[in-house]
Amino acid sequence: MHKKHTTAVSEEIIISIRGLEKSFGNNHVLRGVDLDLYRGENLVVLGRSGTGKSVLIKIIVGLLKPDAGTVMVLGENIAHLDDKALLQLRLKIGFSFQSSALYDSMTVRENLEFPLLRNSRQLSKEEINSAVKEVLEDVGLQQTIDQYPAELSGGQRKRIGIARTLIMRPKIMLYDEPTAGLDPVTSVEINSLINEVQERYNTSSIIITHDLTCASATGDRVALLLDGRFARVGSFDEVFNTNDERINSFYDYNFIK
Amino acid sequence: MKSKTRTYVISRTLDNFFGGVFELLQFIGKFFRELTPPFEWKEIIRQCYYVGYRSLPLISVTSFVVGIVFTKQSRPSLAEFGATSWLPSLVAIAIFRALAPLVTALIAAGKVGSNIGAELGSMRVTEQIDAMEVSATNPFKFLVVSRVLATTLMLPVLMFYMGFISMLGAYLNILANEHTSFTTFFIKALEKITFLDMFSSLIKTFIFGFSIGIIGTYQGYNASQGTLGVGRAANAAVVASMFTVFIEEIIIVQITNWFR
Ligand SMILES: Nc1ncnc2c1ncn2[C@@H]1O[C@H](COP(=O)(O)OP(=O)(O)OP(=O)(O)O)[C@@H](O)[C@H]1O
Ligand SMILES: [Mg+2]
């Protein structure tokens, strides 16, 4: 069940987070987060609901502003980027939303074309068509091309959401709960899609989840978010080989021993 | 104790109101800052089409009925003075000065404003706006600016359309009673309409259209999380834009009267 092989993970740091803090009013969500993402790895971020996993990756793409700490993405401090530089950086990041966030008013094809049309205006119609076909093949959903998001299942939406980010050839992928709300079989399919993306597109990824099956199937390393900090970081077994009650209960509830 | 809580509630309400107005002004400021080329032409044209398409059926029916009923109801008063020949110009003045801009704006607030509020609200709540932002598209320019431009440009068009259809309704009533020919009716009707009338109605509908667009997009764009937020945004868009249209109507009528 564990991830079989690990593609060569280099020492190069893609995302580096130091002392990150974020509060909403009295709700201190992140309280000094430190984290490194290495080139080529799948880093799983585990944590209970409401611990700030989504907030963390929204800060990485600049959707939310941190209160304190630094976030370096591909060598750039996101706090110091102007609008234009931030746009350029975002082109290199694929963000798969927890809710898929497909554009309701557009077909699958239009959803996929959208980022391409607006960011690479020099592309011809054929080039766009073949790019759309290619990512649809990658996620195995060629037949849905003319359907609207409302006509897709939850798992299909997730895949199209991933395809929409792949079309821009991102260097970094951020998956927010890719398997939440999916049946076990579909979850396994999504897990292997995540691993395929890692290999085929050479992405470095952060995968947010509270699904331990997903964590062990996709993660090269696992980081456990607890009380606003990363309590443990390491391989799946290292993280859970502990006497810490808070961590063990997390494990037990997932695998009801 | 009791009066204390009441003061507290009143001050809270005032705080919320002025806080809301301040945020809306900031939103308007952002609109003008984002109003720079390159424009999203395709999206603007699509939105113009929707604004017209959504309100056209209702505006057609309403204006026709308004034309007939208004003429019918005004007839007895004029007949008392034996002045029914003034009916066409009376109706034309009422329609082009007051009724057409106001009724068009109210219908658009109901149909278009609520639609924009609900559409952007659900895009906000389901993270579609965030998705646009991370795929390096400026969602404010794509969603807000295009819709506000569309309502601003389309409302005057709808207003003239409404005026024209109302006049057709009025003509039907006049035809039934006086057998006036169509051309005579129109010449008589337009005789008393001045450039100032048309110009102020035009400006008025530009302002109404802008208000409906900006309030609808503001409510939707800032919808709070959850599906409740979508309904609230749609509702607030209608109520706030109708209220604004009334206030603007009063102010603009005052200003135009100084020029007469
Ligand atoms: N925009 C926001 N405004 C106010 N509070 C927020 C906002 N976004 C998140 N929060 C709060 O931050 C906390 C963490 O939220 P977050 O969405 O990151 O949780 P999560 O770890 O992703 O949980 P889940 O697994 O349920 O998705 C929550 O308590 C939430 O209420
Ligand atoms: Mg989350």
Coordinates of C-alpha atoms and ligand atoms in Angstrom, one line a residue:
Chain A
M1 CA 0.0 0.0 0.0
H2 CA 3.0 2.3 0.6
K3 CA 4.3 4.2 -2.3
K4 CA 6.6 1.8 -4.2
H5 CA 9.4 3.9 -5.6
T6 CA 10.5 7.4 -5.3
T7 CA 11.6 9.4 -8.3
A8 CA 15.0 11.0 -7.8
V9 CA 14.4 13.7 -5.3
S10 CA 17.0 16.4 -5.5
E11 CA 18.3 18.6 -2.7
E12 CA 17.1 21.7 -4.4
I13 CA 14.5 23.5 -2.4
I14 CA 11.4 24.6 -4.3
I15 CA 9.3 26.1 -1.5
S16 CA 10.8 27.2 1.7
I17 CA 8.6 28.4 4.6
R18 CA 9.9 29.9 7.8
G19 CA 8.1 31.1 10.9
L20 CA 4.8 31.4 9.1
E21 CA 1.9 32.8 11.2
K22 CA -1.7 33.5 10.3
S23 CA -4.6 34.4 12.4
F24 CA -8.3 35.2 11.7
G25 CA -9.3 37.4 14.6
N26 CA -8.7 35.4 17.7
N27 CA -8.4 32.2 15.8
H28 CA -4.6 31.6 15.6
V29 CA -4.5 29.1 12.8
L30 CA -0.8 28.9 11.8
R31 CA 1.7 29.6 14.7
G32 CA 5.1 29.3 13.3
V33 CA 5.2 26.9 10.4
D34 CA 8.5 25.8 8.9
L35 CA 8.5 23.6 5.9
D36 CA 10.7 22.8 2.8
L37 CA 9.6 21.2 -0.4
Y38 CA 12.3 19.6 -2.4
R39 CA 12.4 19.3 -6.2
G40 CA 10.6 16.3 -7.5
E41 CA 9.0 15.1 -4.3
N42 CA 5.4 14.6 -3.2
L43 CA 5.1 16.1 0.2
V44 CA 1.9 15.1 2.0
V45 CA 0.5 17.6 4.6
L46 CA -1.7 15.8 7.1
G47 CA -3.8 17.4 9.7
R48 CA -7.3 17.4 11.2
S49 CA -10.1 19.5 9.8
G50 CA -9.6 23.1 10.6
T51 CA -5.9 23.0 11.4
G52 CA -5.1 25.4 8.5
K53 CA -4.0 23.2 5.7
S54 CA -6.0 25.0 3.1
V55 CA -4.9 28.4 4.6
L56 CA -1.2 27.2 4.2
I57 CA -1.4 26.6 0.5
K58 CA -3.5 29.6 -0.1
I59 CA -0.7 31.6 1.4
I60 CA 1.8 29.9 -0.9
V61 CA -0.1 31.2 -4.0
G62 CA -0.7 34.6 -2.5
L63 CA -4.5 34.2 -2.1
L64 CA -4.1 35.0 1.6
K65 CA -1.4 37.2 3.2
P66 CA 0.6 35.9 6.1
D67 CA 0.8 37.8 9.4
A68 CA 4.5 36.9 9.9
G69 CA 7.2 34.7 8.5
T70 CA 8.6 34.2 5.0
V71 CA 7.5 32.1 2.1
M72 CA 10.0 31.6 -0.7
V73 CA 8.7 30.0 -3.9
L74 CA 11.2 29.1 -6.6
G75 CA 13.6 31.4 -4.9
E76 CA 11.3 34.4 -4.7
N77 CA 9.8 35.9 -1.6
I78 CA 6.1 36.1 -2.4
A79 CA 5.7 39.0 0.0
H80 CA 8.0 41.2 -2.2
L81 CA 6.4 40.4 -5.5
D82 CA 4.4 43.1 -7.4
D83 CA 1.2 42.1 -9.2
K84 CA 2.9 41.2 -12.4
A85 CA 5.6 39.1 -10.9
L86 CA 3.0 37.3 -8.8
L87 CA 1.1 36.5 -12.0
Q88 CA 4.2 35.1 -13.5
L89 CA 4.9 32.9 -10.5
R90 CA 1.3 31.7 -10.4
L91 CA 1.7 30.4 -13.9
K92 CA 4.3 27.9 -12.6
I93 CA 1.9 26.7 -9.8
G94 CA -1.0 24.3 -10.3
F95 CA -3.6 24.6 -7.6
S96 CA -6.2 21.9 -7.4
F97 CA -9.0 23.2 -5.2
Q98 CA -10.7 21.2 -2.4
S99 CA -14.0 22.0 -4.1
S100 CA -12.5 21.5 -7.7
A101 CA -13.7 25.1 -8.4
L102 CA -14.6 24.4 -12.1
Y103 CA -16.2 27.3 -13.9
D104 CA -19.9 26.3 -13.8
S105 CA -20.9 28.4 -16.8
M106 CA -18.3 26.8 -19.1
T107 CA -17.9 23.3 -20.6
V108 CA -15.0 21.1 -19.7
R109 CA -13.3 22.2 -22.9
E110 CA -13.8 25.9 -22.1
N111 CA -12.6 25.3 -18.5
L112 CA -9.4 23.7 -19.8
E113 CA -8.9 26.4 -22.5
F114 CA -9.5 29.2 -20.1
P115 CA -6.0 29.5 -18.6
L116 CA -4.3 28.9 -22.0
L117 CA -6.3 31.5 -23.9
R118 CA -5.6 34.2 -21.3
N119 CA -2.0 33.5 -20.7
S120 CA -0.6 32.2 -24.0
R121 CA -2.4 34.3 -26.6
Q122 CA -0.1 33.5 -29.4
L123 CA -1.3 29.8 -29.6
S124 CA -3.2 28.6 -32.6
K125 CA -6.5 26.9 -32.5
E126 CA -4.9 23.5 -33.3
E127 CA -2.3 23.9 -30.6
I128 CA -5.0 24.7 -28.0
N129 CA -7.1 21.8 -29.2
S130 CA -4.3 19.3 -28.9
A131 CA -3.3 20.6 -25.5
V132 CA -6.8 20.1 -24.3
K133 CA -6.9 16.6 -25.7
E134 CA -3.6 15.7 -24.2
V135 CA -4.5 16.7 -20.6
L136 CA -7.9 15.1 -20.9
E137 CA -6.1 11.9 -21.9
D138 CA -3.8 12.2 -19.0
V139 CA -6.7 12.2 -16.6
G140 CA -8.7 9.7 -18.7
L141 CA -11.8 11.8 -19.3
Q142 CA -11.8 12.4 -23.1
Q143 CA -15.5 11.7 -23.3
T144 CA -16.5 14.5 -21.0
I145 CA -15.1 17.3 -23.2
D146 CA -18.4 18.9 -24.1
Q147 CA -20.1 18.4 -20.7
Y148 CA -20.8 21.0 -18.1
P149 CA -19.3 20.6 -14.6
A150 CA -22.8 20.1 -13.1
E151 CA -23.0 16.9 -15.2
L152 CA -19.8 15.4 -13.8
S153 CA -19.3 13.2 -10.7
G154 CA -17.2 14.4 -7.8
G155 CA -14.2 12.3 -8.9
Q156 CA -14.5 13.5 -12.5
R157 CA -14.6 17.1 -11.3
K158 CA -11.4 16.6 -9.3
R159 CA -9.7 15.1 -12.4
I160 CA -10.8 18.0 -14.6
G161 CA -9.6 20.4 -11.9
I162 CA -6.2 18.7 -12.0
A163 CA -6.2 18.7 -15.8
R164 CA -7.0 22.4 -15.9
T165 CA -3.8 23.1 -13.9
L166 CA -1.7 20.6 -15.9
I167 CA -2.4 22.4 -19.1
M168 CA -0.2 25.2 -18.0
R169 CA 2.7 22.8 -17.4
P170 CA 3.2 23.8 -13.8
K171 CA 6.5 23.2 -11.9
I172 CA 4.7 22.9 -8.6
M173 CA 1.4 21.2 -7.9
L174 CA -0.7 22.0 -4.8
Y175 CA -3.5 19.5 -4.2
D176 CA -6.1 20.4 -1.6
E177 CA -7.8 17.2 -0.3
P178 CA -7.7 15.4 -3.7
T179 CA -9.6 12.4 -2.4
A180 CA -12.0 14.0 0.1
G181 CA -15.6 12.8 -0.5
L182 CA -14.7 10.1 -3.0
D183 CA -15.3 6.4 -2.7
P184 CA -12.2 4.2 -2.0
V185 CA -11.9 3.0 -5.6
T186 CA -12.0 6.5 -7.1
S187 CA -9.6 7.6 -4.4
V188 CA -7.1 5.0 -5.5
E189 CA -7.4 6.2 -9.0
I190 CA -6.8 9.8 -8.0
N191 CA -3.8 8.7 -6.0
S192 CA -2.2 7.0 -9.0
L193 CA -3.0 10.1 -11.1
I194 CA -1.1 12.2 -8.6
N195 CA 1.9 9.8 -8.9
E196 CA 1.6 9.8 -12.7
V197 CA 1.6 13.6 -12.7
Q198 CA 4.7 13.6 -10.6
E199 CA 6.6 11.4 -13.0
R200 CA 5.3 12.7 -16.3
Y201 CA 5.4 16.4 -15.6
N202 CA 8.3 16.4 -13.1
T203 CA 6.4 18.4 -10.6
S204 CA 7.1 19.0 -7.0
S205 CA 3.9 18.7 -5.1
I206 CA 2.2 19.4 -1.8
I207 CA -0.7 17.1 -1.2
I208 CA -3.1 18.1 1.6
T209 CA -5.2 15.4 3.0
H210 CA -6.6 13.7 6.1
D211 CA -6.8 10.4 4.2
L212 CA -3.9 8.2 5.4
T213 CA -4.4 5.9 2.4
C214 CA -3.8 8.8 0.1
A215 CA -0.9 9.9 2.2
S216 CA 0.9 6.6 2.1
A217 CA 0.2 6.0 -1.5
T218 CA 1.4 9.3 -2.8
G219 CA 3.8 10.8 -0.3
D220 CA 7.5 10.6 -0.5
R221 CA 7.5 12.5 2.8
V222 CA 4.8 13.3 5.3
A223 CA 4.3 16.4 7.5
L224 CA 1.8 16.4 10.3
L225 CA 0.2 19.7 11.1
L226 CA -0.8 20.0 14.8
D227 CA -1.7 23.1 16.8
G228 CA -0.5 25.4 14.1
R229 CA 2.9 23.8 13.6
F230 CA 4.5 20.9 11.9
A231 CA 4.8 18.4 14.7
R232 CA 6.5 15.7 12.7
V233 CA 8.1 15.5 9.3
G234 CA 9.6 12.4 7.6
S235 CA 8.6 9.2 6.0
F236 CA 5.2 7.8 6.6
D237 CA 6.5 5.3 9.1
E238 CA 8.8 7.7 10.9
V239 CA 5.9 10.1 11.4
F240 CA 3.6 7.6 13.0
N241 CA 6.2 5.6 14.9
T242 CA 5.7 7.7 18.1
N243 CA 4.1 7.6 21.5
D244 CA 2.6 11.0 21.1
E245 CA -1.1 10.3 21.9
R246 CA -2.4 13.1 19.6
I247 CA -0.7 11.6 16.6
N248 CA -1.6 8.0 17.5
S249 CA -5.2 8.9 17.8
F250 CA -5.1 10.5 14.4
Y251 CA -3.7 7.2 13.0
D252 CA -6.1 5.0 14.9
Y253 CA -9.2 6.8 13.7
N254 CA -8.1 6.4 10.1
F255 CA -7.4 2.7 10.3
I256 CA -9.6 1.7 13.1
K257 CA -7.3 -1.0 14.4
Chain B
M1 CA -29.8 49.0 30.7
K2 CA -32.4 48.9 28.1
S3 CA -31.6 52.2 26.6
K4 CA -27.9 51.3 26.7
T5 CA -28.5 48.2 24.5
R6 CA -30.6 50.3 22.2
T7 CA -27.9 52.9 21.7
Y8 CA -25.5 50.0 21.2
V9 CA -27.7 48.4 18.5
I10 CA -28.2 51.8 16.8
S11 CA -24.5 52.5 16.8
R12 CA -23.7 49.0 15.5
T13 CA -26.2 49.5 12.7
L14 CA -24.7 52.9 11.8
D15 CA -21.3 51.4 11.9
N16 CA -22.3 48.6 9.6
F17 CA -24.0 51.0 7.2
F18 CA -21.1 53.4 6.9
G19 CA -18.6 50.5 6.9
G20 CA -20.6 49.1 4.0
V21 CA -20.7 52.4 2.2
F22 CA -16.9 52.9 2.7
E23 CA -16.2 49.4 1.3
L24 CA -18.5 50.1 -1.6
L25 CA -16.6 53.3 -2.4
Q26 CA -13.3 51.4 -2.2
F27 CA -14.8 48.8 -4.6
I28 CA -15.8 51.7 -7.0
G29 CA -12.3 53.1 -6.7
K30 CA -10.9 49.7 -7.7
F31 CA -13.3 49.6 -10.7
F32 CA -11.8 52.8 -12.1
R33 CA -8.3 51.6 -11.4
E34 CA -8.9 48.4 -13.3
L35 CA -10.7 50.2 -16.1
T36 CA -7.6 50.1 -18.3
P37 CA -6.8 48.4 -21.6
P38 CA -6.6 45.7 -22.6
F39 CA -10.3 45.3 -22.2
E40 CA -12.0 41.9 -22.0
W41 CA -14.0 42.7 -25.2
K42 CA -15.4 39.3 -25.7
E43 CA -16.7 39.1 -22.2
I44 CA -18.1 42.6 -22.3
I45 CA -20.1 41.9 -25.4
R46 CA -21.3 38.6 -24.0
Q47 CA -22.5 40.4 -20.8
C48 CA -24.2 43.1 -22.9
Y49 CA -26.1 40.4 -24.6
Y50 CA -27.1 38.9 -21.3
V51 CA -28.3 42.2 -19.8
G52 CA -30.5 42.8 -22.8
Y53 CA -31.6 39.3 -23.2
R54 CA -32.6 38.8 -19.6
S55 CA -34.6 42.0 -19.2
L56 CA -36.1 42.3 -22.7
P57 CA -39.3 40.1 -22.3
L58 CA -40.2 41.8 -19.0
I59 CA -39.4 45.3 -20.3
S60 CA -41.5 44.7 -23.5
V61 CA -44.6 43.6 -21.6
T62 CA -44.3 46.2 -18.9
S63 CA -43.7 49.1 -21.2
F64 CA -46.6 48.1 -23.4
V65 CA -48.9 47.9 -20.5
V66 CA -47.6 51.1 -19.0
G67 CA -48.2 52.9 -22.3
I68 CA -51.8 51.7 -22.6
V69 CA -52.8 52.2 -18.9
F70 CA -51.1 55.5 -18.5
T71 CA -52.9 56.9 -21.5
K72 CA -56.2 55.5 -20.5
Q73 CA -56.0 56.9 -17.0
S74 CA -54.9 60.3 -18.1
R75 CA -57.6 60.7 -20.6
P76 CA -60.5 61.6 -18.3
S77 CA -58.6 64.5 -16.6
L78 CA -57.7 66.0 -20.0
A79 CA -61.2 65.3 -21.4
E80 CA -62.6 67.6 -18.6
F81 CA -60.8 70.5 -20.2
G82 CA -61.5 69.2 -23.7
A83 CA -57.8 68.8 -24.2
T84 CA -57.5 65.2 -25.2
S85 CA -55.4 66.4 -28.2
W86 CA -52.6 67.1 -25.7
L87 CA -52.6 63.4 -24.7
P88 CA -49.8 62.3 -27.0
S89 CA -47.4 65.0 -25.8
L90 CA -48.4 64.5 -22.1
V91 CA -47.8 60.8 -22.4
A92 CA -44.5 61.3 -24.2
I93 CA -43.2 63.7 -21.6
A94 CA -44.2 61.4 -18.7
I95 CA -42.6 58.4 -20.4
F96 CA -39.4 59.9 -21.6
R97 CA -38.7 62.1 -18.6
A98 CA -39.7 59.8 -15.8
L99 CA -41.3 56.5 -16.4
A100 CA -39.0 54.9 -19.0
P101 CA -35.7 55.5 -17.1
L102 CA -37.1 54.6 -13.7
V103 CA -39.1 51.5 -14.7
T104 CA -36.2 50.2 -16.9
A105 CA -33.8 50.6 -13.9
L106 CA -36.2 48.9 -11.5
I107 CA -36.7 45.9 -13.9
A108 CA -33.0 45.7 -14.5
A109 CA -32.3 45.8 -10.8
G110 CA -34.7 42.9 -10.3
K111 CA -33.6 40.8 -13.2
V112 CA -30.0 41.7 -13.9
G113 CA -28.9 42.9 -10.5
S114 CA -30.1 39.7 -8.7
N115 CA -28.6 37.6 -11.4
I116 CA -25.2 39.2 -11.2
G117 CA -25.3 39.0 -7.4
A118 CA -26.1 35.3 -7.4
E119 CA -23.7 34.4 -10.2
L120 CA -20.7 36.1 -8.7
G121 CA -21.8 35.0 -5.2
S122 CA -21.8 31.4 -6.2
M123 CA -18.4 31.8 -8.0
R124 CA -17.0 33.3 -4.8
V125 CA -18.4 30.6 -2.5
T126 CA -17.3 27.7 -4.7
E127 CA -13.8 29.2 -5.0
Q128 CA -14.1 29.8 -8.8
I129 CA -12.9 33.4 -8.3
D130 CA -9.9 32.2 -6.4
A131 CA -9.3 29.6 -9.2
M132 CA -9.2 32.5 -11.7
E133 CA -6.8 34.4 -9.6
V134 CA -4.4 31.5 -9.3
S135 CA -4.6 30.7 -13.0
A136 CA -3.1 34.2 -13.5
T137 CA -6.3 35.9 -14.7
N138 CA -7.4 39.1 -13.1
P139 CA -10.9 38.1 -11.9
F140 CA -11.9 41.7 -11.0
K141 CA -11.3 42.8 -14.6
F142 CA -12.8 39.7 -16.1
L143 CA -15.9 39.4 -13.9
V144 CA -16.6 42.8 -12.4
V145 CA -15.4 45.4 -15.0
S146 CA -17.1 43.6 -17.8
R147 CA -20.4 43.3 -16.1
V148 CA -20.5 46.9 -14.9
L149 CA -19.6 48.2 -18.3
A150 CA -22.4 46.0 -19.8
T151 CA -25.1 47.3 -17.5
T152 CA -23.9 50.9 -17.9
L153 CA -23.9 50.6 -21.7
M154 CA -27.1 48.6 -22.0
L155 CA -29.5 50.5 -19.7
P156 CA -29.8 53.5 -22.0
V157 CA -30.5 51.2 -24.9
L158 CA -33.2 49.4 -22.9
M159 CA -34.6 52.8 -21.8
F160 CA -35.1 54.0 -25.3
Y161 CA -36.6 50.6 -26.3
M162 CA -38.9 50.9 -23.3
G163 CA -39.9 54.4 -24.3
F164 CA -40.6 53.4 -27.8
I165 CA -42.8 50.4 -26.8
S166 CA -44.7 52.5 -24.3
M167 CA -45.5 55.0 -27.0
L168 CA -46.8 52.1 -29.1
G169 CA -49.1 51.1 -26.2
A170 CA -50.2 54.7 -25.9
Y171 CA -50.9 54.9 -29.6
L172 CA -53.1 51.9 -29.4
N173 CA -55.3 53.6 -26.8
I174 CA -55.4 56.8 -28.8
L175 CA -56.1 55.0 -32.0
A176 CA -59.1 53.3 -30.4
N177 CA -60.5 56.7 -29.2
E178 CA -59.4 59.4 -31.7
H179 CA -58.4 57.4 -34.9
T180 CA -55.3 59.5 -35.1
S181 CA -52.7 58.3 -37.7
F182 CA -49.5 56.9 -36.5
T183 CA -47.3 59.7 -37.9
T184 CA -49.5 62.4 -36.6
F185 CA -49.4 60.8 -33.2
F186 CA -45.7 60.6 -33.2
I187 CA -45.1 64.1 -34.5
K188 CA -47.4 65.4 -31.8
A189 CA -45.8 63.3 -29.1
L190 CA -42.3 64.3 -29.9
E191 CA -43.1 68.0 -30.3
K192 CA -42.9 68.7 -26.6
I193 CA -39.9 66.5 -25.9
T194 CA -36.7 68.7 -25.6
F195 CA -33.1 67.8 -26.0
L196 CA -32.7 68.3 -22.2
D197 CA -35.4 65.7 -21.6
M198 CA -33.6 63.1 -23.7
F199 CA -30.2 64.1 -22.5
S200 CA -31.0 63.9 -18.8
S201 CA -32.8 60.6 -19.2
L202 CA -29.7 59.3 -21.1
I203 CA -27.3 60.4 -18.3
K204 CA -29.7 59.1 -15.7
T205 CA -29.8 55.6 -17.2
F206 CA -26.1 55.6 -17.5
I207 CA -25.9 56.3 -13.8
F208 CA -28.6 53.8 -13.0
G209 CA -26.9 51.1 -15.1
F210 CA -23.6 51.8 -13.4
S211 CA -25.2 51.6 -10.0
I212 CA -27.0 48.3 -10.7
G213 CA -23.8 46.7 -12.1
I214 CA -21.5 47.9 -9.3
I215 CA -23.9 47.0 -6.5
G216 CA -24.6 43.6 -8.0
T217 CA -21.0 42.8 -8.5
Y218 CA -20.0 44.2 -5.1
Q219 CA -22.5 42.0 -3.3
G220 CA -21.6 38.9 -5.3
Y221 CA -17.8 39.4 -5.3
N222 CA -17.8 39.9 -1.5
A223 CA -20.3 37.1 -0.7
S224 CA -19.5 35.4 2.5
Q225 CA -18.8 31.7 2.5
G226 CA -21.6 29.1 2.3
T227 CA -24.6 28.8 0.1
L228 CA -26.5 31.2 2.3
G229 CA -24.2 33.9 1.1
V230 CA -25.3 33.4 -2.5
G231 CA -29.0 34.1 -1.7
R232 CA -28.1 36.9 0.5
A233 CA -25.9 38.5 -2.2
A234 CA -28.7 38.2 -4.8
N235 CA -31.2 39.7 -2.4
A236 CA -29.0 42.5 -1.2
A237 CA -28.1 43.3 -4.8
V238 CA -31.8 43.9 -5.6
V239 CA -32.7 45.8 -2.5
A240 CA -29.6 48.0 -2.4
S241 CA -29.7 48.9 -6.1
M242 CA -33.4 49.7 -6.1
F243 CA -32.8 52.0 -3.1
T244 CA -29.9 53.6 -4.8
V245 CA -31.9 54.1 -8.0
F246 CA -34.6 56.0 -6.1
I247 CA -32.1 58.2 -4.3
E248 CA -30.3 59.0 -7.6
E249 CA -33.6 59.7 -9.3
I250 CA -34.5 62.3 -6.7
I251 CA -31.1 64.0 -6.9
I252 CA -31.0 64.0 -10.7
V253 CA -34.5 65.4 -11.0
Q254 CA -33.5 68.3 -8.8
I255 CA -30.4 69.0 -10.8
T256 CA -32.3 68.9 -14.2
N257 CA -34.9 71.2 -12.8
W258 CA -32.2 73.9 -12.2
F259 CA -31.4 73.8 -16.0
R260 CA -35.0 74.2 -17.2
Ligands
LIG1 N1 -11.1 33.5 4.9 C1 -11.2 33.1 6.2 N2 -11.7 34.0 7.1 C2 -11.8 33.6 8.4 N3 -11.4 32.4 8.8 C3 -10.9 31.5 8.0 C4 -10.8 31.8 6.6 N4 -10.2 30.8 6.0 C5 -10.0 29.9 6.9 N5 -10.4 30.3 8.1 C6 -10.3 29.6 9.4 O1 -9.1 29.0 9.5 C7 -9.1 27.7 10.0 C8 -8.4 26.7 9.1 O2 -9.1 26.6 7.9 P1 -8.7 25.7 6.7 O3 -9.7 25.8 5.7 O4 -7.3 26.0 6.4 O5 -8.8 24.3 7.4 P2 -8.3 22.9 6.8 O6 -7.2 22.4 7.6 O7 -8.1 23.0 5.3 O8 -9.6 22.0 7.1 P3 -10.4 20.9 6.2 O9 -9.6 19.7 6.3 O10 -11.7 20.8 6.8 O11 -10.4 21.5 4.8 C9 -10.6 27.4 10.2 O12 -10.9 27.5 11.6 C10 -11.3 28.5 9.5 O13 -12.5 28.8 10.1
MG2 MG -9.2 22.5 3.7

